Amino acid sequence: MHKILIVEDDIDLAMVLQMNLSSKGYKVLVAHDALSGTSLTHSEMPDVIILDINMPAGGGLAMLKNIKLSIKTKIIPVIVLSGSEDEELIHAVLHSGVESYIKKPYDLEDLCRHIKTVLHIKE
Amino acid sequence: MFRDLKLGPKFFLSLVVISIVPLLVISAFNYFYTKSRLKESTIGNLRAINDSRAAHVNQFIRLRQEQAKELSGSYMIRLLDPQGANSLQLTDGIQRQVDSVYYEIKRTPRSDYQYIDQASGINNISIWDIHGNIIADTNRLLIGKKMPFKFLHILYEKGAYFTGFEEDPFTGEKFLTILDGVRNWSTEEYSGVVLLKSRADVLNDITAVREGLGKTAETYIVDKDKQMITESRFVKDAILSLQVNTKATEACFRSGNKQGPVLYKNYQGRDVLGVQKYLPDQEWCVITEIDAKEAFTPVIVFRNRILFIGGFLIILILILVHLAGRAFIRPIVELRDASLNVARGKYDETINVDSRDELSDLARSFNQMAKVLASTTAQLKEKNKILEEQKEELKKKDQLKSEFVSMVSHELRTPMSIIKGSLSQLLDDSAQNTKEIKDKLINISLGSIKRLTDLINNLLDLSKIEAGKIELHKALVDITGLIREICHTFDPQAKDHRIEMRCRFSSEPIMIDVDKDKMIQIFINLIGNSLKFVEKGFIEVSAKDEGDFVQCMVEDSGPGISKEDLAKVFSRFQQFNHPLARDPGTKGTGLGLSISKGLVELHGGKIWIESEVGVGTKFIFTLPKRIVAS
C-alpha cells in the first residue's frame, strides 16, 4: 500500500483529500503546516507528497525546497496543489524539481492519474 | 573671404573702406593738384625773373652801343683820315675828348641803370685808326701800339657790335668789348674804330641780383659755345671756364625762344626747375633755375601736412569705427550668447537693455521670450513630474489590483476544492461512505459555500468602502447600549468556549452620531477575530467618553501578535494560523479587519492595535462625537 502525505493548511480541504485518497486505497498521512509536513516526510518517508504551495508565510515553497535539497528525501515525488495566480511563485515551484503541478479546484480522477504516474516513474 | 569674417571685422572693414577711401582720394587729388599749380606758379615766377634779367642785359649792351655810337659820331673823331694820315693835333684832341667822355660816364651814370654803371661802368675807351694803331686810349700807355685788326670785317657786315670777350694782348686781361666803326666826315669811308671795354664779369652784376630767387635759384648766361659768362652761385670762377651742357642750353641754342624743358638736371646734375631766354643779337642764353627740392618745398610741406592730418583722421576714424562697431556688435553678440544659453536650457540669463533702438527692442522681446519659455518649460516639467507620479501611482494600483485579483482567486479556489472534493467523494460508489461521513462531507461543503458567500459580501463591502460609494445612515446612537446588545449576542458562543465576555463603560449613556449597522459590523468583526484566537480568559469591550471623541476598545487575553505581523494586521487576505489558535479550522475571509478599518475611517475615526505575545491584544478605535447629547 502506497503512503501519501498531504500537507494542506486548510483543515477541511485536508480532510476531504484524505477521504478521497483513502477510498482510492492509499494510506494517507496529513500535516497542516510546513513544519510538521517536513518532519513527517523524514520520519515516514511517504511514496508521494501532495503539497499545498499557498501556506502562510511562504511555508509551501520552503518545505518543497527543503525536501528537494535533502539527499534522503529528494527522490520522493511531489505533486503541488496550487490556488495561486502568482506567476513568480509558479515559476519558482516549477523550477524546484517538482514532479507534478495541479491547480485548485482539483479533479479527483486527474489527481489519481498524476499519483499513479509519479509512482510509476519512481519505481 | 569677407563672408567668412565675423560680424565685428566685417563691420569694421566696411566702415573703414567707406570712410578712408574717399579721404585718400581727396587727399591725393589735392596733393597732385597743388603740386601742379605750384609748379606752374614757380615756373611763372622764374620766367618773370628770367625775362627781367634778359632785358637788363639787353639794355646794358644797347647802352654801351649808344655810348660807342655817340663817340664815333662826334665831329672830332669823324675827322680821322680814311688812309690813316692823322695829325698829332687831331689825335691830341681826340685823346682829350675820350678822357672827358670817360670822366663824364664815370661821374654821371644813367639814372635808369644806376646799379649797372655804378657797379661795372666802363673800364677802358680806346680809339684806333684804320690800320689798327691806337691813337687815343684811357690807358695812355697803350697809345701808339698797333692791334691785330680782325674787328673790321664784323664791323663792315653788322655795324656797331659788341665783340664778346676779348683778351687784351698787352695786359692779358679779358674784357667785354663793344666797338663801333668811325666814318670820315666828308668821304663817309671807314677811318677808324671806337672800342668800349668793360670788365669780363660786368654781366655778373645783373645776374647776381637774386631778389625773389630763394636759396638755390640763380640766373646765369651762357654764350654760343655753351661757356658760362656770368658767375655761378655754386662754382667758383666759372666765367669762360664752365661748360654748360644741359638739356636747357641745347634746346635754347637749337630752337631759340621756344619753350624748352622745365624739369631737368642742371650742370651740377641736380634736379632743377628752369626757364631759358635766347638773346639772338648776342647769341646768348639767359637761364634761370631753381632747385626742384626748394621749388617743391611747399608741396612737400603740404604733403606732410596732408599725411599728418590724414593719419590723424585715419586713427580717429579707426577709433570711432571701432567704438561704433562695438556699440552695434555688442548687443548682437549678447543676443547670440543668450540664445545659445537658451538653447542649452539656461533661461535665467537675461540681456541687459540700456538703449531704445531696434536691437534693444529685439533684446527685450528675446528676454520676454526666454521668460515665457522658462515658465512654460517649468510648467511642463511640473506637469511631467505630476504625470510621472500619477503613472507610478497607477502602476502601483495596477499591481495591487492584480495581486488582489490573484489573492481573491486563491481564496475562491480552496472552498471550491473542498466542495468539488466532497461531491466527488459522495458520488464515488466504490467508496464505502457511511452516513456519518456523508453528513460531514455535506456540512463541510455547506461551510465552504458560506465562506464563499461571506467572501463575496466582504469583497463588495470593501470595494464600496474603497471607492467611497458606501452611504452612512447616521443617527444619534447610545454607544453603551449598542455594545451591551452585541456582547449579549456573543455570550452563548463565549460560554461554549469558556471565555468571559465583559462589557465596561460608565453608567451614563454616550451619544454618538454614527451608522448603527456599520458600528455593529465593526464590533462583530473585532470580537469575532478575538474569539478565533482566545483559548481561555476574557474578551472585554469598552467605550470611553474623551470629550470630542469616543474611544472604543476590544481587548482579549489571546496569544498576541508578533511585532512583524502587527503591521500586516489590517492588510487584505492576511490570516494568521497561530499554533495556539483555539480553532484553526474556523476560516475567516481575511477581509474583516480591512473592512473595520475602512468603516472607522469613513466615520472620521482612527483604528490601531496594541499587542504583546503571550499577554493579549487590544484593538482600539476612536470616533468623533459630532453631536453631543445634552
PDB file of N, CA, C and O in Angstrom, chain B residues 280-310:
ATOM      1  N   PRO B 280      69.082 136.713 -79.377  1.00  0.00           N
ATOM      2  CA  PRO B 280      69.620 136.451 -80.727  1.00  0.00           C
ATOM      3  C   PRO B 280      70.768 137.386 -81.110  1.00  0.00           C
ATOM      4  O   PRO B 280      71.724 136.942 -81.753  1.00  0.00           O
ATOM      5  N   ASP B 281      70.728 138.665 -80.700  1.00  0.00           N
ATOM      6  CA  ASP B 281      71.779 139.608 -81.092  1.00  0.00           C
ATOM      7  C   ASP B 281      73.124 139.162 -80.559  1.00  0.00           C
ATOM      8  O   ASP B 281      74.133 139.210 -81.257  1.00  0.00           O
ATOM      9  N   GLN B 282      73.092 138.723 -79.303  1.00  0.00           N
ATOM     10  CA  GLN B 282      74.359 138.351 -78.683  1.00  0.00           C
ATOM     11  C   GLN B 282      74.643 136.865 -78.831  1.00  0.00           C
ATOM     12  O   GLN B 282      75.713 136.400 -78.471  1.00  0.00           O
ATOM     13  N   GLU B 283      73.633 136.086 -79.284  1.00  0.00           N
ATOM     14  CA  GLU B 283      73.681 134.621 -79.310  1.00  0.00           C
ATOM     15  C   GLU B 283      74.035 134.070 -77.932  1.00  0.00           C
ATOM     16  O   GLU B 283      74.941 133.255 -77.758  1.00  0.00           O
ATOM     17  N   TRP B 284      73.367 134.685 -76.982  1.00  0.00           N
ATOM     18  CA  TRP B 284      73.498 134.204 -75.596  1.00  0.00           C
ATOM     19  C   TRP B 284      72.204 133.528 -75.151  1.00  0.00           C
ATOM     20  O   TRP B 284      71.147 133.745 -75.729  1.00  0.00           O
ATOM     21  N   CYS B 285      72.327 132.790 -74.080  1.00  0.00           N
ATOM     22  CA  CYS B 285      71.129 132.189 -73.466  1.00  0.00           C
ATOM     23  C   CYS B 285      71.116 132.551 -71.987  1.00  0.00           C
ATOM     24  O   CYS B 285      72.073 132.303 -71.266  1.00  0.00           O
ATOM     25  N   VAL B 286      70.012 133.208 -71.591  1.00  0.00           N
ATOM     26  CA  VAL B 286      69.884 133.550 -70.175  1.00  0.00           C
ATOM     27  C   VAL B 286      69.030 132.451 -69.505  1.00  0.00           C
ATOM     28  O   VAL B 286      67.919 132.155 -69.945  1.00  0.00           O
ATOM     29  N   ILE B 287      69.601 131.871 -68.493  1.00  0.00           N
ATOM     30  CA  ILE B 287      68.916 130.726 -67.849  1.00  0.00           C
ATOM     31  C   ILE B 287      68.647 131.052 -66.385  1.00  0.00           C
ATOM     32  O   ILE B 287      69.531 131.578 -65.688  1.00  0.00           O
ATOM     33  N   THR B 288      67.429 130.770 -65.980  1.00  0.00           N
ATOM     34  CA  THR B 288      67.113 130.913 -64.554  1.00  0.00           C
ATOM     35  C   THR B 288      66.621 129.558 -64.046  1.00  0.00           C
ATOM     36  O   THR B 288      65.729 128.950 -64.647  1.00  0.00           O
ATOM     37  N   GLU B 289      67.272 129.113 -62.990  1.00  0.00           N
ATOM     38  CA  GLU B 289      66.931 127.779 -62.474  1.00  0.00           C
ATOM     39  C   GLU B 289      66.714 127.834 -60.957  1.00  0.00           C
ATOM     40  O   GLU B 289      67.280 128.688 -60.275  1.00  0.00           O
ATOM     41  N   ILE B 290      65.935 126.878 -60.498  1.00  0.00           N
ATOM     42  CA  ILE B 290      65.781 126.725 -59.044  1.00  0.00           C
ATOM     43  C   ILE B 290      65.802 125.242 -58.715  1.00  0.00           C
ATOM     44  O   ILE B 290      65.280 124.408 -59.492  1.00  0.00           O
ATOM     45  N   ASP B 291      66.432 124.917 -57.637  1.00  0.00           N
ATOM     46  CA  ASP B 291      66.489 123.504 -57.214  1.00  0.00           C
ATOM     47  C   ASP B 291      65.061 122.987 -57.020  1.00  0.00           C
ATOM     48  O   ASP B 291      64.245 123.618 -56.343  1.00  0.00           O
ATOM     49  N   ALA B 292      64.800 121.840 -57.667  1.00  0.00           N
ATOM     50  CA  ALA B 292      63.436 121.304 -57.592  1.00  0.00           C
ATOM     51  C   ALA B 292      63.000 121.085 -56.150  1.00  0.00           C
ATOM     52  O   ALA B 292      61.843 121.299 -55.789  1.00  0.00           O
ATOM     53  N   LYS B 293      63.966 120.669 -55.358  1.00  0.00           N
ATOM     54  CA  LYS B 293      63.626 120.402 -53.956  1.00  0.00           C
ATOM     55  C   LYS B 293      63.056 121.649 -53.296  1.00  0.00           C
ATOM     56  O   LYS B 293      62.038 121.598 -52.607  1.00  0.00           O
ATOM     57  N   GLU B 294      63.782 122.784 -53.560  1.00  0.00           N
ATOM     58  CA  GLU B 294      63.309 124.016 -52.934  1.00  0.00           C
ATOM     59  C   GLU B 294      61.982 124.449 -53.541  1.00  0.00           C
ATOM     60  O   GLU B 294      61.065 124.874 -52.835  1.00  0.00           O
ATOM     61  N   ALA B 295      61.930 124.284 -54.887  1.00  0.00           N
ATOM     62  CA  ALA B 295      60.713 124.711 -55.567  1.00  0.00           C
ATOM     63  C   ALA B 295      59.501 123.972 -55.023  1.00  0.00           C
ATOM     64  O   ALA B 295      58.427 124.537 -54.873  1.00  0.00           O
ATOM     65  N   PHE B 296      59.737 122.715 -54.734  1.00  0.00           N
ATOM     66  CA  PHE B 296      58.593 121.911 -54.301  1.00  0.00           C
ATOM     67  C   PHE B 296      58.467 121.827 -52.789  1.00  0.00           C
ATOM     68  O   PHE B 296      57.664 121.061 -52.264  1.00  0.00           O
ATOM     69  N   THR B 297      59.298 122.620 -52.107  1.00  0.00           N
ATOM     70  CA  THR B 297      59.206 122.578 -50.642  1.00  0.00           C
ATOM     71  C   THR B 297      57.779 122.796 -50.128  1.00  0.00           C
ATOM     72  O   THR B 297      57.302 122.039 -49.280  1.00  0.00           O
ATOM     73  N   PRO B 298      57.055 123.793 -50.680  1.00  0.00           N
ATOM     74  CA  PRO B 298      55.676 123.976 -50.204  1.00  0.00           C
ATOM     75  C   PRO B 298      54.812 122.736 -50.433  1.00  0.00           C
ATOM     76  O   PRO B 298      53.967 122.403 -49.609  1.00  0.00           O
ATOM     77  N   VAL B 299      55.086 122.062 -51.597  1.00  0.00           N
ATOM     78  CA  VAL B 299      54.302 120.848 -51.871  1.00  0.00           C
ATOM     79  C   VAL B 299      54.611 119.792 -50.831  1.00  0.00           C
ATOM     80  O   VAL B 299      53.716 119.104 -50.322  1.00  0.00           O
ATOM     81  N   ILE B 300      55.925 119.703 -50.524  1.00  0.00           N
ATOM     82  CA  ILE B 300      56.309 118.686 -49.543  1.00  0.00           C
ATOM     83  C   ILE B 300      55.701 119.016 -48.181  1.00  0.00           C
ATOM     84  O   ILE B 300      55.179 118.140 -47.483  1.00  0.00           O
ATOM     85  N   VAL B 301      55.761 120.334 -47.867  1.00  0.00           N
ATOM     86  CA  VAL B 301      55.149 120.747 -46.602  1.00  0.00           C
ATOM     87  C   VAL B 301      53.664 120.404 -46.608  1.00  0.00           C
ATOM     88  O   VAL B 301      53.135 119.842 -45.652  1.00  0.00           O
ATOM     89  N   PHE B 302      53.053 120.727 -47.792  1.00  0.00           N
ATOM     90  CA  PHE B 302      51.627 120.438 -47.925  1.00  0.00           C
ATOM     91  C   PHE B 302      51.368 118.941 -47.799  1.00  0.00           C
ATOM     92  O   PHE B 302      50.453 118.496 -47.100  1.00  0.00           O
ATOM     93  N   ARG B 303      52.253 118.171 -48.486  1.00  0.00           N
ATOM     94  CA  ARG B 303      52.093 116.714 -48.443  1.00  0.00           C
ATOM     95  C   ARG B 303      52.216 116.209 -47.008  1.00  0.00           C
ATOM     96  O   ARG B 303      51.403 115.417 -46.534  1.00  0.00           O
ATOM     97  N   ASN B 304      53.240 116.710 -46.317  1.00  0.00           N
ATOM     98  CA  ASN B 304      53.430 116.272 -44.936  1.00  0.00           C
ATOM     99  C   ASN B 304      52.220 116.623 -44.075  1.00  0.00           C
ATOM    100  O   ASN B 304      51.802 115.845 -43.221  1.00  0.00           O
ATOM    101  N   ARG B 305      51.695 117.832 -44.368  1.00  0.00           N
ATOM    102  CA  ARG B 305      50.530 118.251 -43.589  1.00  0.00           C
ATOM    103  C   ARG B 305      49.355 117.307 -43.852  1.00  0.00           C
ATOM    104  O   ARG B 305      48.663 116.875 -42.937  1.00  0.00           O
ATOM    105  N   ILE B 306      49.207 116.987 -45.179  1.00  0.00           N
ATOM    106  CA  ILE B 306      48.113 116.060 -45.522  1.00  0.00           C
ATOM    107  C   ILE B 306      48.311 114.718 -44.832  1.00  0.00           C
ATOM    108  O   ILE B 306      47.382 114.142 -44.257  1.00  0.00           O
ATOM    109  N   LEU B 307      49.601 114.238 -44.876  1.00  0.00           N
ATOM    110  CA  LEU B 307      49.877 112.944 -44.251  1.00  0.00           C
ATOM    111  C   LEU B 307      49.574 113.004 -42.763  1.00  0.00           C
ATOM    112  O   LEU B 307      48.978 112.085 -42.190  1.00  0.00           O
ATOM    113  N   PHE B 308      49.990 114.127 -42.147  1.00  0.00           N
ATOM    114  CA  PHE B 308      49.788 114.248 -40.700  1.00  0.00           C
ATOM    115  C   PHE B 308      48.297 114.288 -40.353  1.00  0.00           C
ATOM    116  O   PHE B 308      47.801 113.497 -39.556  1.00  0.00           O
ATOM    117  N   ILE B 309      47.603 115.221 -41.070  1.00  0.00           N
ATOM    118  CA  ILE B 309      46.171 115.358 -40.779  1.00  0.00           C
ATOM    119  C   ILE B 309      45.429 114.086 -41.156  1.00  0.00           C
ATOM    120  O   ILE B 309      44.588 113.583 -40.413  1.00  0.00           O
ATOM    121  N   GLY B 310      45.827 113.553 -42.359  1.00  0.00           N
ATOM    122  CA  GLY B 310      45.191 112.317 -42.832  1.00  0.00           C
ATOM    123  C   GLY B 310      45.416 111.189 -41.850  1.00  0.00           C
ATOM    124  O   GLY B 310      44.487 110.458 -41.502  1.00  0.00           O
TER     125      GLY B 310
END
